[in-house]
CSV table of C-alpha atoms in Angstrom, one decimal:
chain,number,residue,atom,x,y,z
A,1,UNK,CA,4.9,27.3,-6.1
A,2,UNK,CA,3.3,24.6,-7.9
A,3,UNK,CA,0.0,23.5,-6.4
A,4,UNK,CA,-0.7,19.8,-5.7
A,5,UNK,CA,-3.7,18.7,-7.4
A,6,UNK,CA,-6.3,16.2,-5.9
A,7,UNK,CA,-9.5,14.7,-7.4
A,8,UNK,CA,-12.1,13.0,-5.1
A,9,UNK,CA,-15.3,11.4,-6.8
A,10,UNK,CA,-18.5,11.3,-4.9
A,11,UNK,CA,-21.6,9.3,-6.0
A,12,UNK,CA,-25.1,10.4,-4.8
A,13,UNK,CA,-27.5,7.6,-5.0
A,14,UNK,CA,-31.0,7.2,-3.4
A,15,UNK,CA,-34.7,6.4,-4.5
A,16,UNK,CA,-36.7,8.5,-7.0
A,17,UNK,CA,-37.3,12.1,-6.0
A,18,UNK,CA,-35.2,11.9,-2.7
A,19,UNK,CA,-33.2,15.0,-3.4
A,20,UNK,CA,-30.1,13.7,-5.3
A,21,UNK,CA,-30.0,16.3,-8.1
A,22,UNK,CA,-30.7,19.0,-5.4
A,23,UNK,CA,-27.7,17.9,-3.5
A,24,UNK,CA,-25.5,18.0,-6.4
A,25,UNK,CA,-26.9,21.4,-7.6
A,26,UNK,CA,-26.3,22.6,-4.1
A,27,UNK,CA,-22.5,21.9,-4.2
A,28,UNK,CA,-21.7,22.2,-7.7
A,29,UNK,CA,-20.0,25.4,-8.9
A,30,UNK,CA,-20.5,24.5,-12.5
A,31,UNK,CA,-24.0,24.0,-14.1
A,32,UNK,CA,-25.2,20.5,-13.4
A,33,UNK,CA,-24.9,18.3,-16.5
A,34,UNK,CA,-28.2,16.4,-16.2
A,35,UNK,CA,-29.6,13.7,-18.2
A,36,UNK,CA,-33.3,14.2,-17.0
A,37,UNK,CA,-36.0,13.4,-19.2
A,38,UNK,CA,-39.9,14.0,-18.7
A,39,UNK,CA,-41.4,11.7,-16.4
A,40,UNK,CA,-44.5,9.8,-17.6
A,41,UNK,CA,-47.3,7.8,-15.9
A,42,UNK,CA,-47.4,7.9,-12.1
A,43,UNK,CA,-43.8,9.2,-11.8
A,44,UNK,CA,-45.1,12.5,-13.5
A,45,UNK,CA,-47.4,13.0,-10.6
A,46,UNK,CA,-44.3,13.4,-8.2
A,47,UNK,CA,-42.0,15.3,-10.3
A,48,UNK,CA,-41.8,16.8,-14.1
A,49,UNK,CA,-38.4,15.2,-14.8
A,50,UNK,CA,-36.2,12.6,-13.7
A,51,UNK,CA,-32.4,11.4,-14.1
A,52,UNK,CA,-32.0,8.6,-16.5
A,53,UNK,CA,-28.2,8.3,-16.6
A,54,UNK,CA,-26.6,10.5,-14.2
A,55,UNK,CA,-26.1,14.1,-13.1
A,56,UNK,CA,-22.8,15.5,-13.1
A,57,UNK,CA,-21.3,18.6,-11.1
A,58,UNK,CA,-18.1,19.8,-9.9
A,59,UNK,CA,-16.5,21.7,-6.9
A,60,UNK,CA,-13.2,23.1,-6.8
A,61,UNK,CA,-11.3,24.3,-3.7
A,62,UNK,CA,-8.0,26.0,-3.9
A,63,UNK,CA,-5.7,27.2,-1.1
A,64,UNK,CA,-2.2,28.0,-0.8
A,65,UNK,CA,-0.7,24.7,-1.5
A,66,UNK,CA,-3.5,22.3,-2.9
A,67,UNK,CA,-6.0,22.3,-5.6
A,68,UNK,CA,-8.8,20.0,-4.9
A,69,UNK,CA,-11.5,19.0,-7.3
A,70,UNK,CA,-14.7,17.3,-6.1
A,71,UNK,CA,-16.5,15.3,-9.1
A,72,UNK,CA,-20.2,14.8,-8.2
A,73,UNK,CA,-22.1,12.0,-9.8
A,74,UNK,CA,-25.7,11.3,-9.3
A,75,UNK,CA,-27.1,7.9,-10.2
A,76,UNK,CA,-30.8,7.5,-11.3
A,77,UNK,CA,-33.3,6.8,-8.7
A,78,UNK,CA,-35.3,4.2,-10.8
A,79,UNK,CA,-34.9,0.4,-10.1
A,80,UNK,CA,-34.8,-0.2,-13.9
A,81,UNK,CA,-31.8,2.2,-14.2
A,82,UNK,CA,-29.8,0.8,-11.2
A,83,UNK,CA,-27.1,-0.5,-13.6
A,84,UNK,CA,-25.9,3.0,-13.7
A,85,UNK,CA,-25.3,3.4,-10.2
A,86,UNK,CA,-23.4,0.1,-10.2
A,87,UNK,CA,-21.1,1.4,-12.8
A,88,UNK,CA,-20.8,4.8,-11.1
A,89,UNK,CA,-19.9,3.3,-7.6
A,90,UNK,CA,-17.0,1.2,-8.9
A,91,UNK,CA,-14.4,4.1,-8.3
A,92,UNK,CA,-16.2,6.4,-6.1
A,93,UNK,CA,-14.2,7.6,-3.1
A,94,UNK,CA,-17.3,8.2,-0.9
A,95,UNK,CA,-21.1,7.5,-1.4
A,96,UNK,CA,-24.1,9.5,-0.3
A,97,UNK,CA,-27.5,7.6,-0.1
A,98,UNK,CA,-30.2,10.2,-0.2
A,99,UNK,CA,-33.6,9.2,1.2
A,100,UNK,CA,-36.7,11.0,2.6
A,101,UNK,CA,-38.9,9.9,5.6
A,102,UNK,CA,-41.7,9.3,3.1
A,103,UNK,CA,-39.7,7.4,0.4
A,104,UNK,CA,-41.0,4.1,-0.3
A,105,UNK,CA,-39.4,1.8,2.3
A,106,UNK,CA,-39.4,-1.3,0.2
A,107,UNK,CA,-37.8,0.4,-2.7
A,108,UNK,CA,-35.2,2.4,-0.6
A,109,UNK,CA,-34.2,-0.7,1.4
A,110,UNK,CA,-33.5,-2.7,-2.0
A,111,UNK,CA,-31.6,0.2,-3.4
A,112,UNK,CA,-29.6,0.6,-0.3
A,113,UNK,CA,-28.9,-3.3,-0.2
A,114,UNK,CA,-27.9,-3.2,-3.6
A,115,UNK,CA,-25.6,-0.2,-3.4
A,116,UNK,CA,-23.9,-1.7,-0.4
A,117,UNK,CA,-23.1,-4.8,-2.4
A,118,UNK,CA,-19.5,-4.9,-3.5
A,119,UNK,CA,-19.3,-1.2,-2.0
A,120,UNK,CA,-15.7,-0.3,-0.8
A,121,UNK,CA,-16.2,3.4,-0.2
A,122,UNK,CA,-17.5,5.1,3.0
A,123,UNK,CA,-21.3,5.6,3.0
A,124,UNK,CA,-23.4,8.4,4.5
A,125,UNK,CA,-27.1,8.2,4.7
A,126,UNK,CA,-28.6,11.8,4.1
A,127,UNK,CA,-32.3,11.9,5.4
A,128,UNK,CA,-33.7,14.8,3.2
A,129,UNK,CA,-36.6,16.8,4.4
A,130,UNK,CA,-35.7,16.0,8.1
A,131,UNK,CA,-34.5,18.2,11.0
A,132,UNK,CA,-33.6,15.8,13.6
A,133,UNK,CA,-30.6,13.5,13.5
A,134,UNK,CA,-32.3,11.0,15.9
A,135,UNK,CA,-35.3,10.8,13.4
A,136,UNK,CA,-32.8,10.5,10.4
A,137,UNK,CA,-31.1,7.4,12.2
A,138,UNK,CA,-34.5,5.9,12.7
A,139,UNK,CA,-35.3,6.3,8.9
A,140,UNK,CA,-31.9,4.8,8.2
A,141,UNK,CA,-32.5,1.8,10.4
A,142,UNK,CA,-36.1,1.4,8.8
A,143,UNK,CA,-34.4,0.8,5.4
A,144,UNK,CA,-31.6,-1.6,6.6
A,145,UNK,CA,-28.8,0.8,7.6
A,146,UNK,CA,-26.2,-0.8,9.8
A,147,UNK,CA,-25.7,0.4,13.4
A,148,UNK,CA,-22.3,1.7,12.3
A,149,UNK,CA,-23.7,3.7,9.3
A,150,UNK,CA,-23.7,7.6,9.8
A,151,UNK,CA,-27.1,9.0,9.1
A,152,UNK,CA,-27.6,12.7,9.0
A,153,UNK,CA,-30.9,15.0,8.8
A,154,UNK,CA,-30.9,17.6,6.3
A,155,UNK,CA,-32.8,20.0,4.1
A,156,UNK,CA,-31.5,19.7,0.6
A,157,UNK,CA,-33.6,22.5,-0.8
A,158,UNK,CA,-31.4,24.8,1.4
A,159,UNK,CA,-28.1,25.4,-0.3
A,160,UNK,CA,-26.0,25.5,2.8
A,161,UNK,CA,-27.4,22.1,4.1
A,162,UNK,CA,-26.0,20.5,0.9
A,163,UNK,CA,-22.6,21.8,1.5
A,164,UNK,CA,-22.7,20.6,5.0
A,165,UNK,CA,-23.9,17.0,4.0
A,166,UNK,CA,-21.2,16.9,1.5
A,167,UNK,CA,-18.5,18.1,4.1
A,168,UNK,CA,-19.9,15.3,6.5
A,169,UNK,CA,-19.6,12.7,3.8
A,170,UNK,CA,-15.8,13.6,3.1
A,171,UNK,CA,-15.4,13.5,6.8
A,172,UNK,CA,-16.1,9.7,6.6
A,173,UNK,CA,-13.5,9.3,3.8
A,174,UNK,CA,-10.9,11.2,5.9
A,175,UNK,CA,-11.7,8.8,8.6
A,176,UNK,CA,-11.3,5.8,6.3
A,177,UNK,CA,-8.0,7.0,5.0
A,178,UNK,CA,-6.7,7.5,8.7
A,179,UNK,CA,-7.9,3.9,9.6
A,180,UNK,CA,-6.3,2.5,6.5
A,181,UNK,CA,-3.0,4.3,7.5
A,182,UNK,CA,-3.2,2.9,11.0
A,183,UNK,CA,-3.6,-0.5,10.0
B,1,UNK,CA,8.3,1.6,18.3
B,2,UNK,CA,7.1,-1.6,16.6
B,3,UNK,CA,9.3,-4.3,15.5
B,4,UNK,CA,8.5,-7.0,12.8
B,5,UNK,CA,10.2,-10.2,12.4
B,6,UNK,CA,11.2,-11.7,9.2
B,7,UNK,CA,13.0,-14.8,10.2
B,8,UNK,CA,11.0,-17.4,8.3
B,9,UNK,CA,10.9,-20.7,10.0
B,10,UNK,CA,13.6,-22.2,12.0
B,11,UNK,CA,16.8,-23.1,10.2
B,12,UNK,CA,16.7,-27.0,9.9
B,13,UNK,CA,19.9,-28.6,10.0
B,14,UNK,CA,21.2,-30.4,7.0
B,15,UNK,CA,21.1,-34.1,7.2
B,16,UNK,CA,23.2,-34.6,4.2
B,17,UNK,CA,25.8,-33.1,1.9
B,18,UNK,CA,24.6,-30.6,-0.5
B,19,UNK,CA,26.2,-28.6,-3.1
B,20,UNK,CA,26.1,-24.7,-2.5
B,21,UNK,CA,23.1,-24.3,-4.8
B,22,UNK,CA,21.2,-26.8,-2.9
B,23,UNK,CA,22.0,-25.0,0.4
B,24,UNK,CA,20.7,-21.7,-1.2
B,25,UNK,CA,17.6,-23.3,-2.5
B,26,UNK,CA,17.0,-24.8,1.1
B,27,UNK,CA,17.2,-21.6,2.8
B,28,UNK,CA,15.1,-20.1,0.1
B,29,UNK,CA,12.3,-22.6,0.8
B,30,UNK,CA,12.5,-21.9,4.4
B,31,UNK,CA,12.0,-18.3,3.6
B,32,UNK,CA,15.1,-17.6,5.6
B,33,UNK,CA,16.2,-14.1,6.7
B,34,UNK,CA,19.8,-13.7,7.7
B,35,UNK,CA,23.2,-14.9,6.8
B,36,UNK,CA,24.4,-18.3,5.7
B,37,UNK,CA,28.2,-18.9,5.8
B,38,UNK,CA,29.2,-22.0,3.6
B,39,UNK,CA,32.5,-23.6,3.7
B,40,UNK,CA,33.5,-25.7,0.6
B,41,UNK,CA,36.2,-25.3,2.2
B,42,UNK,CA,36.4,-22.0,0.8
B,43,UNK,CA,34.1,-19.6,2.6
B,44,UNK,CA,31.2,-17.8,1.2
B,45,UNK,CA,28.5,-15.7,3.0
B,46,UNK,CA,25.1,-15.6,1.4
B,47,UNK,CA,22.5,-13.1,2.8
B,48,UNK,CA,18.7,-13.6,2.6
B,49,UNK,CA,15.7,-11.6,3.2
B,50,UNK,CA,12.6,-13.8,3.4
B,51,UNK,CA,14.2,-16.6,1.3
B,52,UNK,CA,15.5,-14.3,-1.4
B,53,UNK,CA,19.4,-13.9,-1.9
B,54,UNK,CA,20.3,-10.2,-1.6
B,55,UNK,CA,24.1,-10.4,-1.3
B,56,UNK,CA,26.8,-13.1,-1.5
B,57,UNK,CA,30.3,-12.6,-0.6
B,58,UNK,CA,33.4,-14.8,-0.6
B,59,UNK,CA,36.3,-14.6,1.8
B,60,UNK,CA,38.2,-12.3,-0.3
B,61,UNK,CA,41.4,-10.8,1.2
B,62,UNK,CA,39.9,-7.4,0.4
B,63,UNK,CA,37.0,-6.1,2.3
B,64,UNK,CA,33.7,-5.1,0.5
B,65,UNK,CA,34.7,-1.4,1.5
B,66,UNK,CA,38.1,-1.8,-0.2
B,67,UNK,CA,36.7,-3.3,-3.4
B,68,UNK,CA,34.0,-0.8,-3.7
B,69,UNK,CA,36.5,1.9,-3.8
B,70,UNK,CA,38.9,0.0,-6.1
B,71,UNK,CA,36.0,-0.6,-8.5
B,72,UNK,CA,35.2,3.3,-8.4
B,73,UNK,CA,31.9,2.8,-6.8
B,74,UNK,CA,32.6,4.8,-3.8
B,75,UNK,CA,35.5,7.0,-2.8
B,76,UNK,CA,37.4,6.8,0.6
B,77,UNK,CA,35.5,9.9,1.8
B,78,UNK,CA,32.2,8.3,1.2
B,79,UNK,CA,33.3,4.9,2.8
B,80,UNK,CA,34.3,6.9,5.9
B,81,UNK,CA,30.8,8.6,6.0
B,82,UNK,CA,29.0,5.5,5.2
B,83,UNK,CA,30.6,3.2,7.6
B,84,UNK,CA,29.3,2.4,11.1
B,85,UNK,CA,31.9,0.7,13.3
B,86,UNK,CA,31.6,-0.6,16.8
B,87,UNK,CA,34.7,-2.1,18.1
B,88,UNK,CA,35.8,-4.4,15.3
B,89,UNK,CA,32.5,-4.7,13.7
B,90,UNK,CA,32.1,-2.7,10.7
B,91,UNK,CA,28.8,-2.3,8.9
B,92,UNK,CA,28.2,-0.8,5.3
B,93,UNK,CA,24.5,-1.5,5.5
B,94,UNK,CA,22.1,1.0,4.2
B,95,UNK,CA,24.9,3.2,2.7
B,96,UNK,CA,22.6,5.4,0.8
B,97,UNK,CA,21.0,6.5,3.9
B,98,UNK,CA,24.0,7.9,5.6
B,99,UNK,CA,25.7,9.0,2.4
B,100,UNK,CA,23.2,10.8,0.2
B,101,UNK,CA,25.8,11.3,-2.6
B,102,UNK,CA,26.3,7.7,-3.4
B,103,UNK,CA,25.1,6.6,-6.8
B,104,UNK,CA,22.8,4.0,-5.6
B,105,UNK,CA,22.1,2.5,-9.0
B,106,UNK,CA,25.7,1.7,-9.5
B,107,UNK,CA,26.0,0.5,-6.0
B,108,UNK,CA,23.1,-2.0,-6.4
B,109,UNK,CA,24.4,-3.2,-10.0
B,110,UNK,CA,27.9,-3.6,-8.4
B,111,UNK,CA,26.3,-5.7,-5.5
B,112,UNK,CA,24.2,-7.8,-8.1
B,113,UNK,CA,27.2,-8.5,-10.2
B,114,UNK,CA,29.3,-9.5,-7.1
B,115,UNK,CA,26.5,-11.7,-5.8
B,116,UNK,CA,26.1,-13.5,-9.3
B,117,UNK,CA,29.9,-13.8,-9.6
B,118,UNK,CA,30.3,-15.4,-6.1
B,119,UNK,CA,27.4,-17.9,-6.6
B,120,UNK,CA,28.3,-18.8,-10.0
B,121,UNK,CA,31.7,-19.7,-9.0
B,122,UNK,CA,30.6,-22.0,-6.0
B,123,UNK,CA,27.3,-23.2,-7.1
B,124,UNK,CA,28.3,-26.7,-7.8
B,125,UNK,CA,31.0,-27.1,-5.1
B,126,UNK,CA,29.9,-29.3,-2.1
B,127,UNK,CA,29.3,-27.6,1.1
B,128,UNK,CA,31.6,-29.0,3.9
B,129,UNK,CA,29.7,-26.9,6.7
B,130,UNK,CA,27.0,-24.5,6.9
B,131,UNK,CA,26.5,-21.9,9.6
B,132,UNK,CA,23.2,-20.1,9.7
B,133,UNK,CA,22.5,-16.9,11.6
B,134,UNK,CA,19.0,-15.3,11.4
B,135,UNK,CA,18.2,-11.8,11.8
B,136,UNK,CA,15.1,-9.6,12.2
B,137,UNK,CA,14.2,-6.8,10.0
B,138,UNK,CA,13.2,-3.5,11.8
B,139,UNK,CA,10.9,-1.2,10.0
B,140,UNK,CA,13.4,1.7,10.3
B,141,UNK,CA,16.0,-0.6,8.7
B,142,UNK,CA,18.1,-1.9,11.5
B,143,UNK,CA,18.9,-5.6,11.2
B,144,UNK,CA,19.3,-7.0,14.7
B,145,UNK,CA,21.1,-10.4,14.8
B,146,UNK,CA,19.5,-12.9,16.8
B,147,UNK,CA,21.4,-15.0,19.0
B,148,UNK,CA,20.4,-18.5,18.3
B,149,UNK,CA,23.2,-19.2,15.8
B,150,UNK,CA,23.0,-22.7,14.5
B,151,UNK,CA,26.1,-24.7,13.2
B,152,UNK,CA,25.9,-27.7,11.1
B,153,UNK,CA,29.0,-29.7,10.1
B,154,UNK,CA,28.2,-31.9,7.0
B,155,UNK,CA,30.5,-34.9,6.3
B,156,UNK,CA,31.3,-34.6,2.7
B,157,UNK,CA,29.8,-37.4,0.7
B,158,UNK,CA,26.9,-38.1,2.9
B,159,UNK,CA,23.9,-38.8,0.6
B,160,UNK,CA,21.1,-36.4,0.4
B,161,UNK,CA,18.0,-37.1,2.6
B,162,UNK,CA,16.9,-33.7,3.2
B,163,UNK,CA,13.3,-33.6,2.8
B,164,UNK,CA,12.9,-29.8,2.7
B,165,UNK,CA,15.2,-29.0,-0.2
B,166,UNK,CA,13.5,-29.2,-3.5
B,167,UNK,CA,14.9,-30.4,-6.7
B,168,UNK,CA,18.2,-28.7,-7.2
B,169,UNK,CA,18.7,-26.3,-10.0
B,170,UNK,CA,21.6,-27.2,-12.4
B,171,UNK,CA,24.4,-24.9,-11.6
B,172,UNK,CA,24.9,-22.4,-14.4
B,173,UNK,CA,21.7,-23.4,-16.1
B,174,UNK,CA,19.5,-20.4,-17.2
B,175,UNK,CA,16.7,-21.5,-14.6
B,176,UNK,CA,19.5,-21.3,-11.9
B,177,UNK,CA,20.4,-17.6,-12.9
B,178,UNK,CA,16.8,-16.8,-13.3
B,179,UNK,CA,16.1,-18.0,-9.9
B,180,UNK,CA,19.0,-15.7,-8.5
B,181,UNK,CA,17.7,-12.8,-10.6
B,182,UNK,CA,14.1,-13.2,-9.3
B,183,UNK,CA,15.6,-13.5,-5.6
B,184,UNK,CA,17.5,-10.4,-6.2
B,185,UNK,CA,14.5,-8.4,-7.4
B,186,UNK,CA,12.3,-9.8,-4.6
B,187,UNK,CA,15.0,-8.9,-1.9
B,188,UNK,CA,15.5,-5.4,-3.5
B,189,UNK,CA,11.6,-4.9,-3.1
B,190,UNK,CA,11.7,-6.2,0.6
B,191,UNK,CA,14.5,-3.9,1.3
B,192,UNK,CA,12.8,-0.8,-0.1
B,193,UNK,CA,9.8,-1.8,2.0
B,194,UNK,CA,11.7,-2.2,5.3
B,195,UNK,CA,13.3,1.3,4.6
B,196,UNK,CA,9.9,3.0,4.6
B,197,UNK,CA,9.6,5.1,7.7
B,198,UNK,CA,7.1,4.0,10.2
B,199,UNK,CA,4.7,6.8,9.7
B,200,UNK,CA,2.0,7.6,7.2
B,201,UNK,CA,3.1,7.2,3.5
B,202,UNK,CA,3.7,10.7,1.9
B,203,UNK,CA,0.7,10.1,-0.6
B,204,UNK,CA,-1.9,9.5,2.3
B,205,UNK,CA,-0.5,12.6,4.3
B,206,UNK,CA,-1.1,14.7,1.1
B,207,UNK,CA,-4.4,13.4,0.3
B,208,UNK,CA,-5.7,13.9,3.9
B,209,UNK,CA,-4.3,17.4,3.8
B,210,UNK,CA,-6.2,18.0,0.5
B,211,UNK,CA,-9.3,16.4,2.0
B,212,UNK,CA,-9.2,18.5,5.2
B,213,UNK,CA,-8.7,21.6,3.2
B,214,UNK,CA,-11.5,20.8,1.0
B,215,UNK,CA,-13.9,20.0,4.0
B,216,UNK,CA,-12.9,23.4,5.4
B,217,UNK,CA,-13.8,25.0,2.0
B,218,UNK,CA,-17.1,23.4,2.0
B,219,UNK,CA,-18.0,24.5,5.6
B,220,UNK,CA,-16.7,28.0,4.8
B,221,UNK,CA,-19.1,28.2,1.9
B,222,UNK,CA,-21.9,26.8,3.9
B,223,UNK,CA,-21.4,29.5,6.5
B,224,UNK,CA,-21.4,32.3,4.0
């Protein structure tokens, strides 16, 4: 029996050091192709390296009748590199915006606003380093998330939590497809 | 069960005599869906979907079914299986749905040639009377004829004052046949669209199934 093959593209965006690369690394079954470079200046005080173009990972799931491949793209977190995220978001099936409660609110707000501009894909806000969904919703609201946006709390340094965030984002895509079919 | 209508605007009566191509253009402009019977005094019937002609037939002594058999498009057994008859009303609509061994492409080409032949032969003849009957298009492919039949007698020689009809195309001109070709293609697309079953497209079903499987896979991995 020939397996039907499907591919879904996920974009992971968010401010610097929020946990985007960690999320991709948690889900990817292949070594994450990274374009990290050593940080300098004040960024070096936060982390040793940062993504300048994109991270890329894959996840593949095969069952009895389908083969599904997930392509995971992570955009850079710095404003000066935001053009990469604009390119990556054009054909993403779903977008995950990763933020931490201690992320710079102004930067995160601007990034989320830019991301939402001309975005046609479902959006999940993943609040990293957070254990409470109610707190996650407050964090999301503080950076300009809409009331209808879905925000989830997560600990992306835990492998399983990354997988759950990805599953939650794909649920939004499933709902979007359902809604389009029912229109 | 939902029903969508595709009747276009109400059929306006003609205030003036028109050649057949003018009548066709008039109904095209109205985005008419239904059957227009034109007497010149020979009778032709032109079927429209949203203003596009998808079939035309003259009052031949042979039925469409007989001609399909005579031209080798269908055999007698296929005609029997494809025909829906209630009392004296016989329909060959959606043949390919009821008779899956029909060569649909030969059938469509035959219908296209028959339509072009009828319109070409009658295009520049003056319409003596025009009878329009609208129909609605059901998503599952049933054409339900509406009851508001309109019948307009046109005295020959009356000067044209119809404000709706646009500039008539010269019968037999390349533009005339290009318009018919475009109308045919449009009607074929419309027809294909209305044949789609009223449920999720297969692609969406497959995609959702794959997505659900993937989500299950991720959750399984997360638990393990």
